[in-house]
Amino acid sequence: MIRAGHCWHGGTVTLTTRIADMAVSNAQQKQAKFLTGPMMGHVVTMTVTSSIGLMALFAVDALNLFYIAQLGQQELAAAIGYAGTLQFFLISLSIGMAIATGATVAKALGQGVRERAANMAGAAIIFSFIVMAVTAIATFPFLGLLVGLLGATGSTAEVAVGFLQIVVPSLPLLGLGMALGGVLRALGDAKRAMYVTLLGGFVAAILDPLFIFGLDMGVNGAATSTVLSRCFLAGYGFWALQSKHQLFALPDWEHMRYALGPFWKIGFPAVLTQLATPVGNAYVTQAFASYGDDAVAGWAVVGRLMPLAFGAIFALSGAVGPIIGQNYGAGNRPRILAALRDGMIFTMVYVLAVWLILALLREHIATAFDTTGQARELVELFCLVVAGTFFFNGALFVANAAFNNLGYAFYSTLFNWGRATIGVIPFVYFGGLWYGAPGVLVGWGLGAVVFGIVSVLVAFRTMRTMELDSDVLIDAVEVPPASSSALSSGKGAGLH
């Protein structure tokens, strides 16, 4: 295994160059842990820990809905449903930022350039904070209009707006925490990345009943606990990154400008990709609104069940991405293909197991959220039938991880928006037309099938035919070295 450009003397590489390469290669492997070891082990570890953290983030919304449902007023549960749909947009934006952060940092680590990775981490975290702050400022004046577009009216709309007016100003904290988690995942520190969002969920679990019932704040109490949980999320994320890894460098303007291109090359399509799902869900919410608050309340429960039950599926893009990113930076095609393959195997096993559990416990789940009538029917239908279609959503997410980290982020945007439009609108429309509210739910699930299958086929084909770094010649086992000055100067191979 030889790096192009090294000095040759009589067909033999100089001893000095070999020693330098070996030293850098060892340093590269130490900081880029996904370049070696069992691929399925990396996939399982990263996905499970990422999913626990992501589920904790969405558990905040689920807890809000659960406790509000105990107040016995269906319009309050519906209001949380409308607010949750808009929140899904905003959380998806922060997830897109985190994916871009993880991809750019992971690639730099895979190339063995820690200094550049630290500068990229600092710049990406700052970009994420700024984007979420601008989003909060731009969104706040139009909250009433936005929930109205989703179908909320009267007192239900007023409650939803009141909740969002408290929560939306905390978006920069959410963006900061998610970006910090993205850097930790890029480093392979699955445990601390999980703790970032897990701590936020834990704080919300404690404060929700205290504010909602103890202080009799109702919906406003749920919103307040959400804000405080995001404070802990961001604070712990920064402490975890610096105390263990010291991979946050406050970049100067030159580094910020340099990082802007690579970050947004992934970040812009990643954000567009993440926003596709809430756009599709907004259309579904609007479809359910025509059947009354009871149907919206049922959809709200389903919307909270999905990330809790299938957190590992939602986490796949962010979890598998750093694995692919590091090996892409190192130029190791066989391990990139192995990551995609093992991600698909994990998805199949996980979905089948969770689907079985949901089907067996469907009545208990519907009862736990105090659903009745049509709302109960929708919850049980999701658990028994629609949950199985998440295999195809998972396939799409695994393919997205490959596209985002290999320089083909446009494909992930294309497939996600295809799923959110062509894979939602006609299926939901005709499902509702023929079978009412249950048809809307089943139609939403069926729309994922075609896009899940096609996206994976394209991902495999792309990885087999793509051009890797021409400066790196590898085989299936060895890990390519960086240049001897990479770790100190930040000018390794492939960073022209």
Short mmCIF file of C-alpha atoms in Angstrom, two decimals:
data_model
loop_
_atom_site.label_atom_id
_atom_site.label_comp_id
_atom_site.label_asym_id
_atom_site.label_seq_id
_atom_site.Cartn_x
_atom_site.Cartn_y
_atom_site.Cartn_z
CA MET A 1 0.00 0.00 0.00
CA ILE A 2 1.73 3.18 -1.21
CA ARG A 3 0.66 6.79 -1.27
CA ALA A 4 1.15 8.49 -4.61
CA GLY A 5 3.80 11.16 -4.65
CA HIS A 6 6.26 9.44 -2.33
CA CYS A 7 9.91 9.42 -3.38
CA TRP A 8 11.12 6.22 -5.08
CA HIS A 9 14.77 5.17 -5.27
CA GLY A 10 15.44 2.17 -7.48
CA GLY A 11 11.87 0.93 -6.98
CA THR A 12 12.15 1.01 -3.18
CA VAL A 13 10.46 3.44 -0.87
CA THR A 14 12.88 5.17 1.47
CA LEU A 15 12.98 3.92 5.05
CA THR A 16 12.25 7.40 6.40
CA THR A 17 9.05 7.67 4.39
CA ARG A 18 7.90 4.21 5.48
CA ILE A 19 8.43 5.00 9.15
CA ALA A 20 6.62 8.34 8.82
CA ASP A 21 3.70 6.69 7.05
CA MET A 22 3.45 3.94 9.67
CA ALA A 23 3.41 6.47 12.49
CA VAL A 24 0.70 8.59 10.87
CA SER A 25 -1.31 5.48 9.95
CA ASN A 26 -1.30 4.35 13.58
CA ALA A 27 -2.40 7.81 14.73
CA GLN A 28 -5.10 7.86 12.07
CA GLN A 29 -6.53 4.51 13.18
CA LYS A 30 -6.46 5.56 16.82
CA GLN A 31 -8.59 8.65 16.24
CA ALA A 32 -10.76 7.13 13.46
CA LYS A 33 -12.04 3.98 15.17
CA PHE A 34 -14.36 2.88 12.33
CA LEU A 35 -11.46 2.06 10.00
CA THR A 36 -10.95 -1.29 11.73
CA GLY A 37 -13.00 -3.84 13.64
CA PRO A 38 -16.24 -5.73 12.88
CA MET A 39 -18.53 -3.54 10.78
CA MET A 40 -21.77 -4.95 12.20
CA GLY A 41 -20.47 -4.20 15.69
CA HIS A 42 -19.93 -0.55 14.75
CA VAL A 43 -23.36 -0.35 13.09
CA VAL A 44 -25.18 -1.87 16.08
CA THR A 45 -23.30 0.19 18.68
CA MET A 46 -23.71 3.49 16.88
CA THR A 47 -27.34 2.91 15.90
CA VAL A 48 -28.51 1.68 19.30
CA THR A 49 -26.81 4.48 21.22
CA SER A 50 -27.89 7.10 18.68
CA SER A 51 -31.45 5.82 18.76
CA ILE A 52 -31.59 5.96 22.55
CA GLY A 53 -30.44 9.56 22.43
CA LEU A 54 -32.83 10.45 19.60
CA MET A 55 -35.72 8.70 21.34
CA ALA A 56 -34.98 10.75 24.42
CA LEU A 57 -35.27 13.91 22.32
CA PHE A 58 -38.64 12.87 20.90
CA ALA A 59 -39.69 11.44 24.28
CA VAL A 60 -40.00 15.02 25.47
CA ASP A 61 -42.89 15.49 23.00
CA ALA A 62 -44.34 12.09 23.90
CA LEU A 63 -44.29 12.90 27.60
CA ASN A 64 -45.93 16.25 26.94
CA LEU A 65 -48.75 14.53 25.06
CA PHE A 66 -49.08 11.74 27.64
CA TYR A 67 -49.42 14.11 30.58
CA ILE A 68 -51.69 16.53 28.73
CA ALA A 69 -53.93 13.59 27.77
CA GLN A 70 -54.42 12.90 31.47
CA LEU A 71 -56.17 16.26 31.79
CA GLY A 72 -59.07 14.69 29.87
CA GLN A 73 -59.55 17.41 27.24
CA GLN A 74 -59.26 16.13 23.66
CA GLU A 75 -58.71 19.60 22.23
CA LEU A 76 -55.56 19.99 24.36
CA ALA A 77 -54.18 16.73 23.00
CA ALA A 78 -55.02 17.89 19.48
CA ALA A 79 -53.25 21.21 20.15
CA ILE A 80 -50.10 19.35 21.19
CA GLY A 81 -50.48 17.34 17.98
CA TYR A 82 -50.51 20.47 15.82
CA ALA A 83 -47.63 22.00 17.77
CA GLY A 84 -45.73 18.71 17.48
CA THR A 85 -46.08 18.69 13.70
CA LEU A 86 -44.50 22.15 13.50
CA GLN A 87 -41.87 21.11 16.04
CA PHE A 88 -41.03 18.15 13.83
CA PHE A 89 -40.06 20.63 11.10
CA LEU A 90 -37.76 22.47 13.46
CA ILE A 91 -36.20 19.37 15.03
CA SER A 92 -35.62 17.96 11.53
CA LEU A 93 -33.72 21.13 10.64
CA SER A 94 -31.41 20.63 13.61
CA ILE A 95 -30.93 16.95 12.68
CA GLY A 96 -29.87 18.04 9.18
CA MET A 97 -27.27 20.35 10.72
CA ALA A 98 -26.03 17.51 12.93
CA ILE A 99 -25.68 15.17 9.94
CA ALA A 100 -23.60 17.75 8.07
CA THR A 101 -21.47 18.32 11.17
CA GLY A 102 -20.83 14.63 11.65
CA ALA A 103 -20.05 13.99 7.97
CA THR A 104 -17.49 16.80 7.61
CA VAL A 105 -15.73 16.00 10.88
CA ALA A 106 -15.73 12.22 10.24
CA LYS A 107 -14.12 12.64 6.82
CA ALA A 108 -11.35 14.83 8.26
CA LEU A 109 -10.73 12.26 11.00
CA GLY A 110 -10.65 9.45 8.44
CA GLN A 111 -7.95 11.36 6.55
CA GLY A 112 -5.95 11.64 9.75
CA VAL A 113 -6.19 15.44 9.98
CA ARG A 114 -7.21 16.18 13.56
CA GLU A 115 -6.44 19.90 13.46
CA ARG A 116 -8.69 20.35 10.46
CA ALA A 117 -11.35 18.21 12.15
CA ALA A 118 -11.26 20.48 15.21
CA ASN A 119 -11.66 23.60 13.09
CA MET A 120 -14.48 21.97 11.11
CA ALA A 121 -16.18 20.98 14.37
CA GLY A 122 -16.00 24.52 15.73
CA ALA A 123 -17.25 26.07 12.51
CA ALA A 124 -20.08 23.55 12.07
CA ILE A 125 -21.29 24.05 15.64
CA ILE A 126 -21.34 27.82 15.14
CA PHE A 127 -23.15 27.47 11.80
CA SER A 128 -25.78 25.23 13.43
CA PHE A 129 -26.39 27.71 16.25
CA ILE A 130 -26.76 30.61 13.82
CA VAL A 131 -29.13 28.74 11.49
CA MET A 132 -31.43 27.72 14.35
CA ALA A 133 -31.38 31.25 15.81
CA VAL A 134 -32.38 32.74 12.46
CA THR A 135 -35.09 30.10 12.11
CA ALA A 136 -36.52 30.97 15.54
CA ILE A 137 -36.59 34.69 14.73
CA ALA A 138 -38.18 34.11 11.32
CA THR A 139 -40.78 31.64 12.61
CA PHE A 140 -41.99 33.32 15.78
CA PRO A 141 -44.18 36.07 14.23
CA PHE A 142 -46.04 33.55 12.04
CA LEU A 143 -46.89 30.80 14.53
CA GLY A 144 -50.61 31.52 14.35
CA LEU A 145 -50.58 31.37 10.56
CA LEU A 146 -48.55 28.14 10.54
CA VAL A 147 -50.78 26.17 12.90
CA GLY A 148 -53.77 27.51 10.97
CA LEU A 149 -52.32 26.09 7.76
CA LEU A 150 -52.10 22.72 9.49
CA GLY A 151 -55.84 22.85 10.17
CA ALA A 152 -56.00 24.09 13.76
CA THR A 153 -58.89 26.43 14.64
CA GLY A 154 -60.44 28.13 17.66
CA SER A 155 -59.19 27.33 21.14
CA THR A 156 -57.14 24.40 19.84
CA ALA A 157 -55.10 26.80 17.68
CA GLU A 158 -54.69 29.24 20.59
CA VAL A 159 -53.31 26.54 22.87
CA ALA A 160 -50.91 25.32 20.16
CA VAL A 161 -49.60 28.85 19.54
CA GLY A 162 -49.14 29.48 23.27
CA PHE A 163 -47.07 26.30 23.57
CA LEU A 164 -44.89 27.21 20.58
CA GLN A 165 -44.31 30.79 21.75
CA ILE A 166 -42.49 29.37 24.77
CA VAL A 167 -40.61 26.60 22.97
CA VAL A 168 -39.48 28.23 19.69
CA PRO A 169 -37.00 30.73 21.29
CA SER A 170 -35.01 27.73 22.59
CA LEU A 171 -34.25 26.46 19.06
CA PRO A 172 -30.63 27.73 19.10
CA LEU A 173 -29.98 25.57 22.16
CA LEU A 174 -31.43 22.57 20.34
CA GLY A 175 -29.22 23.22 17.30
CA LEU A 176 -26.16 23.58 19.52
CA GLY A 177 -26.82 20.33 21.38
CA MET A 178 -27.55 18.33 18.21
CA ALA A 179 -24.38 19.61 16.49
CA LEU A 180 -22.27 18.70 19.54
CA GLY A 181 -23.78 15.22 19.44
CA GLY A 182 -22.89 15.02 15.74
CA VAL A 183 -19.22 15.69 16.52
CA LEU A 184 -19.21 13.05 19.27
CA ARG A 185 -20.68 10.49 16.85
CA ALA A 186 -18.07 11.42 14.24
CA LEU A 187 -15.43 10.60 16.86
CA GLY A 188 -17.09 7.25 17.52
CA ASP A 189 -17.95 8.28 21.10
CA ALA A 190 -21.37 6.65 20.97
CA LYS A 191 -21.91 6.71 24.72
CA ARG A 192 -21.47 10.44 25.25
CA ALA A 193 -23.37 11.27 22.06
CA MET A 194 -26.26 9.25 23.49
CA TYR A 195 -26.04 11.03 26.85
CA VAL A 196 -26.41 14.43 25.19
CA THR A 197 -30.05 13.90 24.24
CA LEU A 198 -30.72 11.30 26.93
CA LEU A 199 -30.06 13.92 29.60
CA GLY A 200 -32.55 16.27 27.93
CA GLY A 201 -35.23 13.57 28.00
CA PHE A 202 -34.45 12.73 31.62
CA VAL A 203 -34.83 16.36 32.69
CA ALA A 204 -38.16 16.63 30.85
CA ALA A 205 -39.42 13.41 32.46
CA ILE A 206 -38.83 14.91 35.90
CA LEU A 207 -40.06 18.44 35.21
CA ASP A 208 -43.16 17.63 33.10
CA PRO A 209 -45.41 16.35 35.90
CA LEU A 210 -44.03 18.98 38.28
CA PHE A 211 -44.96 21.88 36.01
CA ILE A 212 -48.12 20.44 34.43
CA PHE A 213 -49.76 19.11 37.59
CA GLY A 214 -47.74 20.30 40.60
CA LEU A 215 -47.66 23.96 39.55
CA ASP A 216 -50.93 23.65 37.60
CA MET A 217 -49.38 25.20 34.47
CA GLY A 218 -50.99 22.76 32.02
CA VAL A 219 -49.73 23.09 28.44
CA ASN A 220 -47.46 26.00 29.35
CA GLY A 221 -45.78 23.76 31.93
CA ALA A 222 -45.02 21.19 29.24
CA ALA A 223 -43.47 23.93 27.10
CA THR A 224 -41.35 25.22 29.99
CA SER A 225 -39.95 21.79 30.76
CA THR A 226 -39.02 21.40 27.08
CA VAL A 227 -36.99 24.63 27.16
CA LEU A 228 -35.15 23.62 30.32
CA SER A 229 -34.36 20.18 28.91
CA ARG A 230 -32.70 21.84 25.90
CA CYS A 231 -30.52 23.93 28.21
CA PHE A 232 -29.17 20.75 29.80
CA LEU A 233 -28.81 19.11 26.38
CA ALA A 234 -26.52 21.88 25.06
CA GLY A 235 -24.57 22.27 28.28
CA TYR A 236 -23.72 18.61 28.66
CA GLY A 237 -22.85 18.27 24.95
CA PHE A 238 -20.19 20.98 25.16
CA TRP A 239 -18.78 19.61 28.41
CA ALA A 240 -18.61 16.05 27.00
CA LEU A 241 -16.81 17.13 23.84
CA GLN A 242 -14.17 19.26 25.54
CA SER A 243 -13.55 17.21 28.67
CA LYS A 244 -12.85 13.99 26.74
CA HIS A 245 -11.73 14.93 23.22
CA GLN A 246 -10.80 18.65 23.08
CA LEU A 247 -12.05 18.67 19.47
CA PHE A 248 -13.59 22.12 19.50
CA ALA A 249 -11.40 24.86 18.05
CA LEU A 250 -12.85 28.36 17.87
CA PRO A 251 -12.06 29.11 14.21
CA ASP A 252 -10.94 32.45 12.87
CA TRP A 253 -12.64 34.04 9.87
CA GLU A 254 -10.35 32.31 7.41
CA HIS A 255 -11.20 28.87 8.81
CA MET A 256 -14.89 29.75 8.96
CA ARG A 257 -14.83 30.72 5.31
CA TYR A 258 -12.91 27.58 4.40
CA ALA A 259 -15.36 25.37 6.32
CA LEU A 260 -18.45 27.00 4.87
CA GLY A 261 -18.19 25.28 1.48
CA PRO A 262 -17.71 21.67 2.68
CA PHE A 263 -20.31 22.10 5.43
CA TRP A 264 -23.05 23.46 3.20
CA LYS A 265 -22.22 21.06 0.39
CA ILE A 266 -23.57 18.41 2.75
CA GLY A 267 -25.64 20.60 5.06
CA PHE A 268 -27.96 22.22 2.54
CA PRO A 269 -29.17 18.99 0.90
CA ALA A 270 -29.16 17.25 4.31
CA VAL A 271 -31.51 19.91 5.70
CA LEU A 272 -33.71 19.68 2.61
CA THR A 273 -33.72 15.91 3.03
CA GLN A 274 -34.72 16.09 6.69
CA LEU A 275 -37.45 18.66 6.00
CA ALA A 276 -39.11 16.38 3.47
CA THR A 277 -40.53 14.05 6.14
CA PRO A 278 -42.26 16.77 8.20
CA VAL A 279 -43.64 18.28 4.98
CA GLY A 280 -45.23 14.93 4.19
CA ASN A 281 -46.47 14.63 7.77
CA ALA A 282 -47.96 18.12 7.60
CA TYR A 283 -50.02 17.04 4.60
CA VAL A 284 -51.15 13.96 6.53
CA THR A 285 -52.08 16.10 9.55
CA GLN A 286 -54.12 18.34 7.30
CA ALA A 287 -55.85 15.26 5.85
CA PHE A 288 -56.73 14.02 9.33
CA ALA A 289 -57.99 17.48 10.32
CA SER A 290 -60.95 17.02 7.97
CA TYR A 291 -62.11 14.14 10.23
CA GLY A 292 -62.07 16.25 13.41
CA ASP A 293 -59.98 16.61 16.58
CA ASP A 294 -60.50 12.93 17.42
CA ALA A 295 -58.60 11.84 14.28
CA VAL A 296 -55.87 14.46 14.82
CA ALA A 297 -55.46 13.27 18.42
CA GLY A 298 -55.00 9.69 17.16
CA TRP A 299 -52.42 10.83 14.60
CA ALA A 300 -50.68 12.82 17.36
CA VAL A 301 -50.28 9.63 19.41
CA VAL A 302 -48.99 7.77 16.34
CA GLY A 303 -46.56 10.62 15.71
CA ARG A 304 -45.13 10.16 19.23
CA LEU A 305 -45.07 6.37 18.97
CA MET A 306 -43.03 6.38 15.74
CA PRO A 307 -39.78 7.89 17.08
CA LEU A 308 -40.07 5.99 20.34
CA ALA A 309 -40.71 2.59 18.75
CA PHE A 310 -38.53 3.15 15.69
CA GLY A 311 -35.89 5.44 17.14
CA ALA A 312 -33.17 3.21 15.74
CA ILE A 313 -34.58 3.67 12.24
CA PHE A 314 -34.71 7.45 12.56
CA ALA A 315 -31.16 7.38 13.94
CA LEU A 316 -29.69 5.36 11.06
CA SER A 317 -28.62 8.32 8.90
CA GLY A 318 -26.75 9.98 11.76
CA ALA A 319 -25.38 6.69 13.14
CA VAL A 320 -24.16 4.92 10.01
CA GLY A 321 -23.01 8.19 8.43
CA PRO A 322 -19.80 8.65 10.48
CA ILE A 323 -18.83 5.02 9.82
CA ILE A 324 -19.14 5.57 6.08
CA GLY A 325 -17.54 9.02 6.35
CA GLN A 326 -14.38 7.82 8.08
CA ASN A 327 -13.87 4.97 5.62
CA TYR A 328 -14.56 7.32 2.71
CA GLY A 329 -11.89 9.67 4.04
CA ALA A 330 -9.54 6.67 4.22
CA GLY A 331 -10.54 5.47 0.74
CA ASN A 332 -11.72 2.00 1.86
CA ARG A 333 -14.47 0.91 -0.56
CA PRO A 334 -15.04 -2.62 0.86
CA ARG A 335 -15.81 -1.28 4.34
CA ILE A 336 -18.13 1.37 2.90
CA LEU A 337 -20.12 -1.38 1.15
CA ALA A 338 -20.10 -3.46 4.33
CA ALA A 339 -21.56 -0.56 6.31
CA LEU A 340 -24.48 -0.23 3.89
CA ARG A 341 -25.10 -3.98 3.84
CA ASP A 342 -25.01 -4.36 7.63
CA GLY A 343 -27.20 -1.29 8.05
CA MET A 344 -29.87 -2.99 5.94
CA ILE A 345 -29.62 -6.24 7.90
CA PHE A 346 -29.96 -4.36 11.17
CA THR A 347 -33.01 -2.50 9.83
CA MET A 348 -34.80 -5.71 8.85
CA VAL A 349 -34.24 -7.45 12.18
CA TYR A 350 -35.13 -4.38 14.24
CA VAL A 351 -38.36 -3.57 12.40
CA LEU A 352 -39.64 -7.15 12.58
CA ALA A 353 -38.99 -7.30 16.33
CA VAL A 354 -40.60 -3.94 17.12
CA TRP A 355 -43.55 -4.61 14.82
CA LEU A 356 -44.31 -7.83 16.70
CA ILE A 357 -44.16 -6.06 20.07
CA LEU A 358 -46.44 -3.22 18.91
CA ALA A 359 -48.97 -5.65 17.46
CA LEU A 360 -49.14 -7.65 20.70
CA LEU A 361 -49.41 -4.55 22.91
CA ARG A 362 -51.64 -2.40 20.67
CA GLU A 363 -54.62 -2.31 23.05
CA HIS A 364 -52.46 -1.45 26.05
CA ILE A 365 -50.73 1.33 24.13
CA ALA A 366 -54.04 2.85 23.03
CA THR A 367 -55.28 2.72 26.63
CA ALA A 368 -52.10 4.28 28.02
CA PHE A 369 -52.70 7.42 25.94
CA ASP A 370 -56.36 7.50 26.99
CA THR A 371 -57.60 7.32 23.39
CA THR A 372 -61.22 6.60 22.49
CA GLY A 373 -63.31 6.19 19.34
CA GLN A 374 -61.55 6.96 16.08
CA ALA A 375 -58.33 7.98 17.84
CA ARG A 376 -58.08 4.51 19.41
CA GLU A 377 -58.81 2.85 16.07
CA LEU A 378 -55.93 4.71 14.41
CA VAL A 379 -53.44 3.88 17.16
CA GLU A 380 -54.28 0.16 17.02
CA LEU A 381 -54.18 0.16 13.21
CA PHE A 382 -50.70 1.64 13.25
CA CYS A 383 -49.44 -0.97 15.71
CA LEU A 384 -51.00 -3.91 13.87
CA VAL A 385 -50.42 -3.01 10.20
CA VAL A 386 -48.68 0.24 9.32
CA ALA A 387 -45.66 -0.24 11.62
CA GLY A 388 -44.37 -2.96 9.28
CA THR A 389 -43.78 -0.45 6.49
CA PHE A 390 -40.98 1.11 8.53
CA PHE A 391 -38.56 -1.38 7.00
CA PHE A 392 -38.77 0.66 3.79
CA ASN A 393 -38.35 3.94 5.67
CA GLY A 394 -35.26 2.41 7.28
CA ALA A 395 -33.90 1.37 3.90
CA LEU A 396 -34.30 4.96 2.73
CA PHE A 397 -32.49 6.30 5.81
CA VAL A 398 -29.54 3.91 5.34
CA ALA A 399 -29.25 4.98 1.70
CA ASN A 400 -29.37 8.63 2.81
CA ALA A 401 -26.42 8.02 5.15
CA ALA A 402 -24.40 6.75 2.18
CA PHE A 403 -25.41 9.61 -0.11
CA ASN A 404 -24.74 12.33 2.49
CA ASN A 405 -21.26 11.05 3.35
CA LEU A 406 -20.04 10.16 -0.14
CA GLY A 407 -20.66 13.47 -1.85
CA TYR A 408 -24.03 12.53 -3.38
CA ALA A 409 -26.28 14.38 -0.95
CA PHE A 410 -28.49 15.45 -3.86
CA TYR A 411 -29.71 11.85 -4.14
CA SER A 412 -30.88 11.79 -0.53
CA THR A 413 -32.77 15.03 -1.11
CA LEU A 414 -34.34 13.64 -4.28
CA PHE A 415 -35.48 10.38 -2.69
CA ASN A 416 -36.74 11.93 0.55
CA TRP A 417 -38.77 14.57 -1.27
CA GLY A 418 -40.06 11.92 -3.63
CA ARG A 419 -41.21 9.93 -0.61
CA ALA A 420 -42.76 13.02 1.01
CA THR A 421 -44.69 14.05 -2.10
CA ILE A 422 -45.28 11.28 -4.66
CA GLY A 423 -45.05 8.70 -1.89
CA VAL A 424 -47.55 10.53 0.36
CA ILE A 425 -50.04 12.78 -1.43
CA PRO A 426 -51.72 10.33 -3.85
CA PHE A 427 -51.65 7.45 -1.36
CA VAL A 428 -53.13 9.54 1.44
CA TYR A 429 -55.68 11.23 -0.83
CA PHE A 430 -57.11 8.05 -2.31
CA GLY A 431 -56.80 6.18 1.00
CA GLY A 432 -58.92 8.84 2.69
CA LEU A 433 -61.32 9.00 -0.24
CA TRP A 434 -61.99 5.24 -0.16
CA TYR A 435 -61.58 4.31 3.53
CA GLY A 436 -61.71 7.53 5.57
CA ALA A 437 -59.21 8.27 8.36
CA PRO A 438 -57.87 4.65 8.51
CA GLY A 439 -57.22 4.84 4.77
CA VAL A 440 -55.15 8.01 5.29
CA LEU A 441 -52.91 6.18 7.76
CA VAL A 442 -52.47 3.06 5.63
CA GLY A 443 -51.83 5.15 2.51
CA TRP A 444 -49.11 7.07 4.33
CA GLY A 445 -47.36 3.81 5.22
CA LEU A 446 -47.60 2.22 1.77
CA GLY A 447 -45.97 5.20 0.08
CA ALA A 448 -42.58 4.27 1.54
CA VAL A 449 -42.28 0.93 -0.26
CA VAL A 450 -41.12 2.02 -3.72
CA PHE A 451 -38.77 4.75 -2.54
CA GLY A 452 -37.12 2.54 0.07
CA ILE A 453 -36.31 -0.18 -2.46
CA VAL A 454 -35.10 2.12 -5.25
CA SER A 455 -32.94 4.29 -2.96
CA VAL A 456 -30.99 1.27 -1.67
CA LEU A 457 -30.41 -0.09 -5.19
CA VAL A 458 -29.06 3.31 -6.28
CA ALA A 459 -26.86 3.54 -3.16
CA PHE A 460 -25.19 0.18 -3.82
CA ARG A 461 -24.67 1.03 -7.48
CA THR A 462 -23.21 4.44 -6.59
CA MET A 463 -20.73 2.98 -4.11
CA ARG A 464 -19.52 0.33 -6.54
CA THR A 465 -18.88 2.83 -9.35
CA MET A 466 -17.78 6.00 -7.54
CA GLU A 467 -14.26 7.41 -7.76
CA LEU A 468 -12.31 7.37 -4.51
CA ASP A 469 -9.36 9.64 -3.65
CA SER A 470 -6.85 9.00 -6.44
CA ASP A 471 -4.00 9.62 -4.00
CA VAL A 472 -4.93 6.52 -2.01
CA LEU A 473 -4.28 2.94 -3.13
CA ILE A 474 -5.77 0.41 -0.71
CA ASP A 475 -6.77 -3.17 -0.40
CA ALA A 476 -9.61 -4.67 1.63
CA VAL A 477 -7.58 -4.96 4.84
CA GLU A 478 -4.97 -2.25 5.10
CA VAL A 479 -5.69 1.31 6.16
CA PRO A 480 -4.04 4.02 4.04
CA PRO A 481 -1.62 6.41 5.70
CA ALA A 482 -1.92 10.18 5.73
CA SER A 483 0.98 12.36 4.80
CA SER A 484 3.62 12.63 7.49
CA SER A 485 2.75 16.23 8.28
CA ALA A 486 -1.01 15.71 8.37
CA LEU A 487 -1.52 15.62 12.09
CA SER A 488 0.55 18.64 12.81
CA SER A 489 -0.18 20.90 9.87
CA GLY A 490 -3.71 19.90 8.90
CA LYS A 491 -2.62 19.48 5.28
CA GLY A 492 -3.09 15.78 4.62
CA ALA A 493 -3.83 14.00 1.40
CA GLY A 494 -6.97 14.85 -0.40
CA LEU A 495 -7.35 18.28 1.21
CA HIS A 496 -6.31 20.39 -1.71
#
